XYZ file of C-alpha atoms in Angstrom:
294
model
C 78.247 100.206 65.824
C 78.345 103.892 66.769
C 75.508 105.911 68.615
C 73.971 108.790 66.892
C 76.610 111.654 67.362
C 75.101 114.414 70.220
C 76.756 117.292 68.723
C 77.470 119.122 65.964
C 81.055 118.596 66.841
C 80.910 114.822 67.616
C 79.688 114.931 63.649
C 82.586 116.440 62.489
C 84.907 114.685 64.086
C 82.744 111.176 63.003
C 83.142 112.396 59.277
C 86.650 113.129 59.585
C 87.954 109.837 60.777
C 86.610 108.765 57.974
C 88.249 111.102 55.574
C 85.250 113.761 55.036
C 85.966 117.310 55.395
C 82.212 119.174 56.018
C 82.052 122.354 56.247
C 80.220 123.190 59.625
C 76.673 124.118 57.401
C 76.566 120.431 56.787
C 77.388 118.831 59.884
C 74.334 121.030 61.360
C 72.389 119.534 59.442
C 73.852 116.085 59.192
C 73.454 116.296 63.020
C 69.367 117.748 63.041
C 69.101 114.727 60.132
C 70.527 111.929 62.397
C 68.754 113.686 65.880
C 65.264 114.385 64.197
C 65.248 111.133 62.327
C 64.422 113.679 59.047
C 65.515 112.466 55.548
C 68.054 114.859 54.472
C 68.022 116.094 50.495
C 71.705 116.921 48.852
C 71.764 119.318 46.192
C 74.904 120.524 44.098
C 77.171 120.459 41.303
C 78.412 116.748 40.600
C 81.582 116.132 42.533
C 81.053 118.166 45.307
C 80.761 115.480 47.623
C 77.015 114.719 47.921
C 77.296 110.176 47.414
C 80.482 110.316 49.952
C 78.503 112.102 52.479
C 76.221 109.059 52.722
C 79.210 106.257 52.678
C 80.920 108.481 55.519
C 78.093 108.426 57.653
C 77.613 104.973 56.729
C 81.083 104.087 58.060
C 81.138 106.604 60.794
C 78.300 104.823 62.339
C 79.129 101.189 61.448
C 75.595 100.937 59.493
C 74.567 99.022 56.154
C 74.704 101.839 53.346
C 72.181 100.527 51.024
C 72.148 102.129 47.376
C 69.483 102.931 45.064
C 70.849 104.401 41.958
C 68.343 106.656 40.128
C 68.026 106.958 36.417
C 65.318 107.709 33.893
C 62.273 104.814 33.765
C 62.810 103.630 37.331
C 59.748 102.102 38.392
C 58.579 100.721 42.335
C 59.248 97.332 40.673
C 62.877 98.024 40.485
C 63.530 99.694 43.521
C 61.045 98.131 46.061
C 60.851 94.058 44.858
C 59.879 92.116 42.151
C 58.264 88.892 41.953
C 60.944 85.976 40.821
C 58.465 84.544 38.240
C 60.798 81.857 36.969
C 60.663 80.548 40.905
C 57.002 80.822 40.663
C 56.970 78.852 37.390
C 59.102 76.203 38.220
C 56.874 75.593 41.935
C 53.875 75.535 39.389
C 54.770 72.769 37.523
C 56.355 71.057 40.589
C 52.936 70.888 41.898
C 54.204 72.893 45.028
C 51.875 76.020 44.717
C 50.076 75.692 48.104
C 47.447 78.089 46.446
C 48.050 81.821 45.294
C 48.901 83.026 48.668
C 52.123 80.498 48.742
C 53.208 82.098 45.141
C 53.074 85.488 46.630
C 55.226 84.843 49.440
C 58.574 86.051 50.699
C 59.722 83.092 49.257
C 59.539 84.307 45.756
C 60.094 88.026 46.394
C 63.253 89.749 44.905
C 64.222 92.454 47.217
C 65.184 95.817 46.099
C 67.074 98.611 48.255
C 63.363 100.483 49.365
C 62.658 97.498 50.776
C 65.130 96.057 52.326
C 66.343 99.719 53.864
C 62.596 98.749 55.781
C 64.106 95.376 57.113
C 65.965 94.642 60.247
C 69.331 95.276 59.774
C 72.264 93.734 62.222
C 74.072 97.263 63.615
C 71.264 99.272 63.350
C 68.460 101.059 60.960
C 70.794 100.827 57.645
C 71.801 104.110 55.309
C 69.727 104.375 52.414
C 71.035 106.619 49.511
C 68.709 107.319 47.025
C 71.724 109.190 44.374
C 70.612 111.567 41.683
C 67.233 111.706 42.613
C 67.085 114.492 39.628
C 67.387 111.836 37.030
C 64.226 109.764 37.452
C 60.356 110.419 36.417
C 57.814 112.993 38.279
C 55.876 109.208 38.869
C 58.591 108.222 41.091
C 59.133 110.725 43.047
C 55.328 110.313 44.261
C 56.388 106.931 44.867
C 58.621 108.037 46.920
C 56.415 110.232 49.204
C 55.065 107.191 51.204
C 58.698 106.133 52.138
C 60.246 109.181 53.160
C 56.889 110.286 55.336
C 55.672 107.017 57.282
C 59.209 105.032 56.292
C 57.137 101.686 54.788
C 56.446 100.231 51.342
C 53.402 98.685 50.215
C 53.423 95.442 47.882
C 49.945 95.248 46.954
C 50.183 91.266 46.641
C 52.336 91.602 50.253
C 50.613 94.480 52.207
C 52.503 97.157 53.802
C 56.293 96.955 55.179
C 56.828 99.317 57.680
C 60.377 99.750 58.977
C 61.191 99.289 62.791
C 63.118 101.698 63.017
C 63.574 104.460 60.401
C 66.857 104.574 57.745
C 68.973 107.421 57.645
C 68.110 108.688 54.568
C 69.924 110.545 52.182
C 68.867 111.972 48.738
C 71.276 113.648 46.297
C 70.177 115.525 42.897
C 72.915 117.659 40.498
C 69.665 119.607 39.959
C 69.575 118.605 36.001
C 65.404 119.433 36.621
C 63.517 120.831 40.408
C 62.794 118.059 42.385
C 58.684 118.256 43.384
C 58.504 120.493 46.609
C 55.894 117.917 48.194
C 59.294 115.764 48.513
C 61.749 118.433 49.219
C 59.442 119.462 52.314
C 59.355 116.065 54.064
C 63.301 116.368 54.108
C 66.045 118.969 55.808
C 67.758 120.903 52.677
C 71.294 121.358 52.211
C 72.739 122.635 49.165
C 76.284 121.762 48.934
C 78.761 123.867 47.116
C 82.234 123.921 45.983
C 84.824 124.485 48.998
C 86.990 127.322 49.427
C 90.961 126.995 49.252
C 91.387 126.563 52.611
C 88.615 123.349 53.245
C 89.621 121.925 50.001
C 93.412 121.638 50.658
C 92.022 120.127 53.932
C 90.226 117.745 51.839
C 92.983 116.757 49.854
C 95.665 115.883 52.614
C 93.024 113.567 53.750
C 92.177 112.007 51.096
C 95.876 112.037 49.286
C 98.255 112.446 52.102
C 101.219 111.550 50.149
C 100.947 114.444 47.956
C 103.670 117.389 49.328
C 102.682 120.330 50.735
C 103.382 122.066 47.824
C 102.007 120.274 45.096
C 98.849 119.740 46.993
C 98.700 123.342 47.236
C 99.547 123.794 43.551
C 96.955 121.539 42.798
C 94.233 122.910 44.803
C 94.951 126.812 43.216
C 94.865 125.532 40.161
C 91.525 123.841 39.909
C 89.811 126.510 41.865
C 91.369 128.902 39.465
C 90.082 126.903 36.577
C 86.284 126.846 38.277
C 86.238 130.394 38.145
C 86.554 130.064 33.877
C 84.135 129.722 31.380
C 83.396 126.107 31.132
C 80.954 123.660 29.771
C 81.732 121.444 33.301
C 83.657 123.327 36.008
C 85.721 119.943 38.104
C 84.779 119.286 41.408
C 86.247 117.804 44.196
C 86.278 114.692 43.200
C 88.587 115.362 40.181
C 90.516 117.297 42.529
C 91.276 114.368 44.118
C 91.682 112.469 40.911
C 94.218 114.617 39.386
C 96.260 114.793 42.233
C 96.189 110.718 42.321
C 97.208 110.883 38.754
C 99.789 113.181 39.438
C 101.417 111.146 42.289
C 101.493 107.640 40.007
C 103.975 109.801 37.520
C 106.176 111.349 40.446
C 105.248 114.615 39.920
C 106.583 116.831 42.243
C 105.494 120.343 40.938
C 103.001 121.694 38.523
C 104.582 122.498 34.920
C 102.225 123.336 31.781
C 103.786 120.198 29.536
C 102.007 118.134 33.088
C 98.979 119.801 33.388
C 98.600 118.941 29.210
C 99.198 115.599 29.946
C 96.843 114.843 32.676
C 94.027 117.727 32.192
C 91.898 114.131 31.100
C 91.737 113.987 34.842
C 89.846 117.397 36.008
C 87.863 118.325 32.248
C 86.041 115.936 31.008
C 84.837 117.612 27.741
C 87.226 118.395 24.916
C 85.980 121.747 24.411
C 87.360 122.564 27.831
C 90.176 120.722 27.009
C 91.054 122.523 24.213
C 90.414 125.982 26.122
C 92.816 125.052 28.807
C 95.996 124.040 26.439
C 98.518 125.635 25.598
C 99.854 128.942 26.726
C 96.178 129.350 28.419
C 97.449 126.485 30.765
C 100.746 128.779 31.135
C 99.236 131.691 32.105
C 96.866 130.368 34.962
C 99.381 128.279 36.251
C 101.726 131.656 36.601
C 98.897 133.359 38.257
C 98.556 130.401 40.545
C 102.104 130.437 41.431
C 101.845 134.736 42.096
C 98.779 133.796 44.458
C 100.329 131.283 46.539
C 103.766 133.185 47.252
């Protein structure tokens, strides 16, 4: 287990052993997030880097990362605990109830990531990543309100669960609706945007260091260049990384346009945009590429 980091530069250099470029806006407040104890709320474009940010952190410090995927209809039940009602049956019938208070024990609790991100954890106060906070119910999020102030949960057959010592927590949302301020203001704000050349070829030697120097840098030019057109989904970093994978398993060694039609599955991921991007439209950004980086 690693201590929390006592500088903005000890962050940076945590996140980048484990393969996590930040820019410096981010470790500052990575840093006041991990120094304050403050939850710390992600916004940006999907694939930007918002989910690895947590697992970094996670690994930098040798901490549990504990997940809680959002999506629409998520309810306390499925994120806090649920009651294993088949256990509870079967201790019925045994004649093994001990009364209602021995039904509603640990015994027959189901733990969900809320909760257990309030339990002991060997290492250290776990990671808890609450991703694409954008994508559940106004209901939730109120839910939520209890956790992120006083760090506990409260099973109303159980009582409340406060944590001994507070989770890092971070939130992520691609912004598909405004997350309620009265959450936003009990975290630090970060909104994290695509990088610029420079970081992002950074990003990519340490994530893909076989890639050459100059088909990294090919790479790199060529999906910031296609960010800058008109599409339904610009690619993030992620598919940065992706393509250049991709491009590695079939020995590429240099961009051509009959490659880039062959693996632009790999950084669009709508056909309209694939269809924009074919042809002599891949030919001519790739020359301007190739004038830029000379």
């Amino acid at each position: 287990m690693t201590g929390i980091p006592g500088s903005i530069d000890e962050v940076e250099r945590l996140l980048a052993g484990q393969g996590y470029v930040a820019a410096r806006s981010l470790a500052v407040v990575v840093f006041l997030a991990l120094k304050l104890g403050k939850p710390l709320f992600l916004e940006g474009e999907a694939g930007v880097g918002k989910t690895e940010i947590a697992k970094a952190i996670s690994a930098a410090l040798g901490r549990r990362l504990i997940r809680l995927q959002c999506y629409e209809g998520l309810d306390a039940a499925s994120a806090v605990a649920e009651w294993n009602f088949a256990a509870q049956m079967i201790a019925i019938r045994a004649g093994e109830t001990g009364g209602r208070e021995h039904l509603f024990s640990e015994e027959f609790l189901i733990e969900r990531p809320l909760l257990a991100a309030m339990r002991p954890q060997v290492g250290g106060a776990p990671v808890l990543l609450i991703d694409e906070l954008d994508r559940t119910d106004e209901p939730f999020e109120a839910y939520l309100l209890e956790a992120l102030s006083d760090f506990q949960v409260t099973i109303p057959e159980l009582g409340t669960v406060k944590a001994p010592s507070p989770p890092i927590v971070i939130l992520t949302s691609n912004r598909t609706r405004e997350v309620h301020d009265a959450l936003k203001r009990r975290c630090l704000y970060h909104w994290v945007d695509y990088p610029g050349f420079e970081r992002e070829l950074q990003i990519l030697n340490a994530r893909v260091p076989e890639a050459s120097a100059q088909l990294s840098r090919e790479i790199v030019a060529f999906v910031q260049r296609l960010r800058a057109e008109d599409l339904f989904k610009k690619p993030g970093v992620a598919e940065t990384i992706d393509w250049a994978k991709c491009l590695l398993a079939l020995d590429v060694i240099q961009l051509s346009p009959e490659v880039i039609a062959d693996t632009l599955g790999a950084v669009l991921k709508y056909q309209d945009d694939i269809q924009k991007l074919s042809g002599l439209e891949a030919r001519r950004i790739l020359d301007e590429v190739r004038k830029g980086l000379q």
